[in-house]
Coordinates of C-alpha atoms in Angstrom, one line a residue:
M1 CA 0.0 0.0 0.0
K2 CA 1.4 3.4 -1.0
V3 CA 0.9 6.3 1.4
L4 CA 1.6 10.0 0.9
V5 CA 2.3 11.8 4.2
T6 CA 2.4 15.5 4.0
G7 CA 4.2 17.5 6.6
S8 CA 6.6 14.5 7.0
A9 CA 9.4 16.7 8.6
G10 CA 6.9 18.0 11.1
F11 CA 6.3 16.7 14.6
I12 CA 3.5 14.3 14.0
G13 CA 4.4 13.5 10.4
F14 CA 7.9 12.4 11.4
H15 CA 6.5 9.9 14.0
L16 CA 3.9 8.7 11.5
V17 CA 6.5 8.1 8.8
K18 CA 8.6 5.9 11.1
A19 CA 5.6 3.9 12.3
L20 CA 4.3 3.3 8.7
C21 CA 7.8 2.3 7.5
A22 CA 8.1 -0.2 10.4
K23 CA 4.7 -1.7 9.4
G24 CA 5.9 -2.1 5.8
Y25 CA 3.9 0.6 4.0
D26 CA 5.5 2.3 0.9
V27 CA 5.8 5.9 2.0
L28 CA 6.5 9.2 0.2
G29 CA 6.8 12.1 2.5
I30 CA 6.6 15.8 1.5
D31 CA 7.3 19.0 3.4
N32 CA 8.0 22.6 2.4
L33 CA 10.6 23.0 5.2
N34 CA 9.4 26.6 5.9
A35 CA 11.0 28.8 8.6
Y36 CA 8.1 29.1 11.0
Y37 CA 10.3 27.4 13.6
D38 CA 13.9 26.2 13.7
L39 CA 14.7 24.5 10.4
G40 CA 17.5 22.6 12.3
L41 CA 14.9 20.6 14.2
K42 CA 13.0 19.7 11.0
K43 CA 16.3 18.6 9.4
A44 CA 17.2 16.6 12.5
R45 CA 13.9 14.7 12.2
L46 CA 14.6 14.0 8.6
T47 CA 18.1 12.7 9.5
E48 CA 16.5 10.5 12.2
S49 CA 14.4 8.9 9.5
G50 CA 17.4 8.3 7.2
I51 CA 17.2 11.3 4.9
D52 CA 20.5 13.0 3.9
T53 CA 19.6 16.6 4.4
S54 CA 23.0 17.8 3.0
V55 CA 21.6 17.4 -0.5
L56 CA 18.5 19.5 0.1
D57 CA 20.0 22.8 -0.9
R58 CA 21.3 21.5 -4.2
Q59 CA 18.4 19.3 -5.1
L60 CA 15.3 20.4 -7.1
D61 CA 12.0 20.3 -5.2
A62 CA 10.6 17.8 -7.6
E63 CA 13.3 15.3 -6.9
S64 CA 12.9 12.8 -4.1
I65 CA 15.6 11.5 -1.6
Q66 CA 15.8 7.8 -0.7
S67 CA 16.0 7.1 3.1
A68 CA 19.2 5.3 4.1
L69 CA 17.3 3.6 7.0
Y70 CA 14.0 2.6 5.3
D71 CA 13.9 1.0 1.8
N72 CA 10.2 2.0 1.7
Y73 CA 10.6 5.7 2.4
R74 CA 11.4 8.6 0.1
F75 CA 11.2 12.3 0.9
M76 CA 10.5 15.2 -1.4
R77 CA 10.6 19.0 -0.6
L78 CA 7.3 20.4 -1.9
D79 CA 4.8 23.1 -0.8
L80 CA 1.1 22.2 -0.7
A81 CA 0.3 25.7 -2.1
D82 CA 2.4 25.0 -5.2
R83 CA -0.5 24.0 -7.5
E84 CA 1.6 22.9 -10.4
G85 CA 4.0 20.9 -8.2
M86 CA 1.1 19.2 -6.5
E87 CA -0.5 18.3 -9.8
A88 CA 2.7 16.8 -11.0
L89 CA 3.1 14.8 -7.8
F90 CA -0.3 13.2 -8.2
S91 CA 0.2 12.6 -11.9
A92 CA 3.4 10.8 -11.3
N93 CA 2.2 8.6 -8.4
H94 CA -0.8 6.6 -7.4
F95 CA -1.5 6.7 -3.7
D96 CA -3.8 4.3 -2.0
V97 CA -4.0 6.6 1.1
V98 CA -3.1 10.3 1.6
V99 CA -2.5 11.5 5.2
N100 CA -2.5 15.3 5.2
L101 CA -0.6 16.6 8.3
A102 CA 1.0 19.6 6.6
A103 CA -0.4 22.9 7.9
Q104 CA 0.7 26.3 9.1
A105 CA 0.4 25.7 12.8
G106 CA 0.1 28.0 15.8
V107 CA -2.9 29.7 17.3
R108 CA -1.3 33.0 18.3
Y109 CA 0.8 33.3 15.2
S110 CA -2.3 33.0 13.0
I111 CA -3.5 36.3 14.5
E112 CA -0.3 38.0 13.4
N113 CA 0.1 36.4 10.0
P114 CA -3.2 35.2 8.6
H115 CA -2.1 35.0 5.0
A116 CA 0.3 32.2 5.7
Y117 CA -2.6 30.1 7.2
V118 CA -4.9 30.7 4.2
D119 CA -2.0 29.8 1.8
S120 CA -1.1 26.5 3.5
N121 CA -4.3 25.4 5.3
V122 CA -6.9 26.4 2.7
T123 CA -5.2 26.7 -0.7
G124 CA -2.9 23.8 0.1
F125 CA -5.8 21.7 1.2
I126 CA -7.7 22.4 -2.0
N127 CA -4.7 21.1 -3.9
I128 CA -4.7 17.9 -1.8
L129 CA -8.4 17.4 -2.4
E130 CA -8.0 18.0 -6.2
G131 CA -5.1 15.6 -6.3
C132 CA -7.0 12.9 -4.5
R133 CA -10.1 13.4 -6.7
R134 CA -8.1 13.2 -10.0
G135 CA -5.7 10.5 -8.8
G136 CA -8.4 8.2 -7.5
V137 CA -7.0 8.0 -4.0
G138 CA -8.7 5.3 -2.0
H139 CA -8.8 7.3 1.3
L140 CA -7.9 10.8 2.4
V141 CA -7.1 11.2 6.1
Y142 CA -6.5 14.7 7.3
A143 CA -5.6 16.5 10.4
S144 CA -8.1 18.9 11.9
S145 CA -7.8 20.3 15.4
S146 CA -9.6 20.6 18.7
S147 CA -9.4 24.4 18.2
V148 CA -12.5 24.2 15.9
Y149 CA -14.6 23.9 19.0
G150 CA -13.8 27.5 19.8
R151 CA -16.2 28.9 22.4
N152 CA -18.2 25.7 22.7
S153 CA -19.1 25.2 26.4
E154 CA -20.4 21.6 26.2
I155 CA -18.1 19.3 28.1
P156 CA -16.6 16.9 26.8
F157 CA -16.3 18.0 23.2
R158 CA -18.2 15.7 20.9
E159 CA -18.1 15.6 17.1
T160 CA -21.8 16.4 17.1
D161 CA -21.3 19.7 18.9
R162 CA -21.6 23.0 17.0
V163 CA -18.3 24.3 15.7
D164 CA -19.3 27.7 14.3
T165 CA -17.5 29.9 17.0
P166 CA -13.7 29.7 16.3
V167 CA -11.6 32.2 18.2
S168 CA -8.5 32.2 16.0
V169 CA -7.6 32.3 12.3
Y170 CA -5.9 28.9 12.6
A171 CA -9.1 27.4 14.0
A172 CA -11.2 28.9 11.2
T173 CA -8.9 27.5 8.5
K174 CA -9.2 24.0 10.1
R175 CA -13.0 24.2 10.1
C176 CA -12.8 25.4 6.5
D177 CA -10.8 22.2 5.7
E178 CA -13.6 20.1 7.3
L179 CA -16.2 21.8 5.2
L180 CA -14.2 21.5 2.0
A181 CA -13.6 17.8 2.7
G182 CA -17.3 17.2 3.2
V183 CA -18.1 18.9 0.0
Y184 CA -15.6 16.9 -2.1
S185 CA -16.8 13.7 -0.4
H186 CA -20.4 14.5 -1.4
L187 CA -19.7 15.7 -4.9
Y188 CA -17.2 13.0 -5.9
D189 CA -18.0 10.1 -3.6
M190 CA -14.5 10.5 -2.0
P191 CA -13.8 8.7 1.2
V192 CA -12.4 11.3 3.7
T193 CA -11.7 11.1 7.4
G194 CA -10.8 14.2 9.5
L195 CA -9.1 13.8 12.9
R196 CA -9.5 16.5 15.5
F197 CA -6.2 16.3 17.5
F198 CA -6.2 17.5 21.1
T199 CA -3.0 19.1 22.4
V200 CA -0.4 16.7 21.1
Y201 CA 2.9 16.5 22.9
G202 CA 5.9 14.2 23.0
P203 CA 9.6 13.8 21.8
W204 CA 10.6 15.8 18.8
G205 CA 7.9 18.4 19.5
R206 CA 7.7 21.9 18.1
P207 CA 9.7 24.6 19.9
D208 CA 6.7 27.0 19.9
M209 CA 4.5 24.5 21.9
S210 CA 4.2 24.5 25.7
P211 CA 6.2 21.3 26.5
Y212 CA 9.3 22.5 24.7
L213 CA 8.9 26.1 26.0
F214 CA 8.4 25.0 29.6
M215 CA 11.2 22.4 29.6
D216 CA 13.6 24.9 28.1
A217 CA 12.7 27.6 30.6
I218 CA 12.8 25.3 33.6
L219 CA 16.1 23.7 32.7
S220 CA 17.6 27.1 31.8
G221 CA 16.4 28.7 35.0
R222 CA 14.3 31.3 33.2
P223 CA 10.7 32.3 34.1
L224 CA 8.0 30.5 32.1
K225 CA 4.9 32.4 30.9
V226 CA 1.8 30.9 32.5
F227 CA -1.3 32.3 30.9
N228 CA -4.6 32.9 32.7
N229 CA -2.6 32.5 35.9
G230 CA -2.4 28.7 35.2
D231 CA -6.2 28.3 35.3
M232 CA -6.6 26.5 31.9
W233 CA -7.3 22.9 31.2
R234 CA -5.9 20.9 28.3
D235 CA -6.5 17.3 27.1
F236 CA -2.9 16.4 26.5
T237 CA -2.5 13.6 24.1
Y238 CA 0.8 11.7 23.6
V239 CA 2.1 11.7 20.0
G240 CA 2.4 7.9 20.0
D241 CA -1.3 7.6 20.7
I242 CA -2.0 10.1 17.9
V243 CA 0.0 8.1 15.4
E244 CA -1.7 4.8 16.5
G245 CA -5.0 6.5 16.0
V246 CA -4.1 7.8 12.5
I247 CA -3.0 4.3 11.4
S248 CA -6.1 2.7 12.9
V249 CA -8.3 5.1 10.9
M250 CA -6.4 4.7 7.6
E251 CA -7.8 1.3 6.8
V252 CA -11.3 2.0 8.0
I253 CA -12.7 3.5 4.7
P254 CA -15.9 5.4 5.2
D255 CA -18.9 3.8 3.4
G256 CA -22.5 4.6 2.9
P257 CA -24.4 7.6 1.4
E258 CA -22.0 10.1 2.9
R259 CA -18.4 9.1 2.8
S260 CA -17.0 11.8 5.1
R261 CA -16.2 11.2 8.8
L262 CA -14.8 13.2 11.7
Y263 CA -13.3 11.8 14.9
N264 CA -11.7 13.3 18.0
I265 CA -8.4 11.9 19.1
G266 CA -7.8 13.0 22.7
N267 CA -6.7 11.4 26.0
Q268 CA -10.1 12.2 27.5
T269 CA -8.4 13.4 30.7
P270 CA -8.2 17.2 31.0
V271 CA -5.3 18.5 33.1
R272 CA -5.0 21.9 34.7
L273 CA -2.0 23.8 33.4
L274 CA -0.4 24.2 36.8
D275 CA -0.7 20.4 37.3
Y276 CA 0.9 19.9 33.9
I277 CA 3.8 22.1 34.9
E278 CA 4.2 20.0 38.1
C279 CA 4.6 16.9 35.8
I280 CA 7.5 18.6 34.0
E281 CA 9.0 19.7 37.3
R282 CA 9.0 16.0 38.5
A283 CA 10.5 14.9 35.2
T284 CA 13.3 17.5 35.3
G285 CA 13.9 17.6 39.0
R286 CA 13.7 21.4 38.8
K287 CA 11.2 23.9 40.1
A288 CA 9.6 26.3 37.6
I289 CA 9.8 30.1 38.0
K290 CA 6.3 31.1 37.0
E291 CA 5.4 34.4 35.3
L292 CA 1.6 34.6 35.7
L293 CA -0.1 36.4 32.8
P294 CA -3.7 37.0 31.6
M295 CA -5.5 34.9 29.0
Q296 CA -4.1 35.5 25.5
P297 CA -6.2 36.3 22.4
G298 CA -7.1 33.1 20.5
D299 CA -6.8 30.8 23.6
V300 CA -9.7 28.8 25.0
Y301 CA -10.2 27.9 28.6
R302 CA -10.7 24.2 28.4
T303 CA -10.3 21.3 25.9
Y304 CA -11.8 17.9 26.6
A305 CA -12.2 15.2 24.0
D306 CA -14.9 12.5 23.8
S307 CA -13.0 9.9 21.7
S308 CA -15.7 7.2 22.0
A309 CA -16.7 7.4 18.3
L310 CA -13.1 6.7 17.3
E311 CA -13.0 3.7 19.8
R312 CA -16.3 2.3 18.4
V313 CA -15.0 2.4 14.8
T314 CA -11.4 1.3 15.3
G315 CA -11.2 -0.3 18.8
F316 CA -8.4 2.2 19.6
R317 CA -8.4 4.5 22.7
P318 CA -5.6 6.9 23.6
A319 CA -4.4 6.0 27.0
T320 CA -0.8 7.1 27.7
P321 CA -0.6 8.7 31.2
L322 CA 0.6 12.3 31.2
Q323 CA 3.5 11.7 33.5
E324 CA 4.8 8.8 31.5
G325 CA 4.6 10.8 28.3
I326 CA 6.2 13.9 29.9
D327 CA 9.1 11.7 31.2
R328 CA 9.8 10.4 27.7
T329 CA 9.6 14.0 26.3
V330 CA 12.0 15.4 28.9
E331 CA 14.4 12.5 28.2
W332 CA 14.4 13.4 24.5
F333 CA 14.7 17.1 25.1
R334 CA 17.7 16.8 27.3
S335 CA 19.4 14.6 24.8
Y336 CA 18.6 16.9 21.9
T337 CA 19.5 20.2 23.6
G338 CA 22.2 19.1 26.1
L339 CA 20.4 20.9 29.0

């Protein structure tokens, strides 16, 4: 089975590629390697998956690089918003499954730079949908986000809840993706499955996300910014659980009159931000210096997934305890940074 993974140099994409290769899938990964965060981390992920990053600067974007670790993995630098490049990609390859993880991430940055989010998350996603339609892809699995729930006050969040009150540009683009996927599924009988990820963390995580920021501040002896005075709740979900959930969904092809599905993937255990910081303190053996700040624009007070629909369909339920996941994350962070 041939699988296209977009965003394969990203946090979740990197882990998914390694898991798929270990299971014997034929994988092509693409990523535009933009400079939203440290390019060195993205290249380190690629190196970890056997890609020689020294050739990237002298290789054309349309050329792929064979992994030295996995015979069944190749990587190509390509931007989803590059319409001609995406058309050529789908013309040259037949994919059984496409897993779209590429996106311009970050809630707060979306308020400062909205155009980047429309280019990647909307224009890029249309190019994915068109490629899947024209290429006869058997199943499109795409990443959405818990942020689509916005100001929803129903707890826990269920896929049947209203999602028409996003509070950030990022959230609005993710909801747009869900609507576009539903339209394409309806018009062209395309099997599509959207996955609403809840606060993903783990080794090789992004440096703009709270685990990395908090670990860096604590181990460097700097104050860490704690918004809403720490009175926020998040359904932290370990990246290994996310990857297992994605793979479990890949082979469950939606059938019936409407071939579009949406599932939450969350740990179903909201944790208060201050308690989450205590987990990091235990893992690092250091106390945090907290700078208490008000709620930031675009933030929500609480996220809490009901993942029962995913469990009914696939039998999979995220279950990694937070402290266990944080311990693994801190171990990786110390190894990567030397702190």
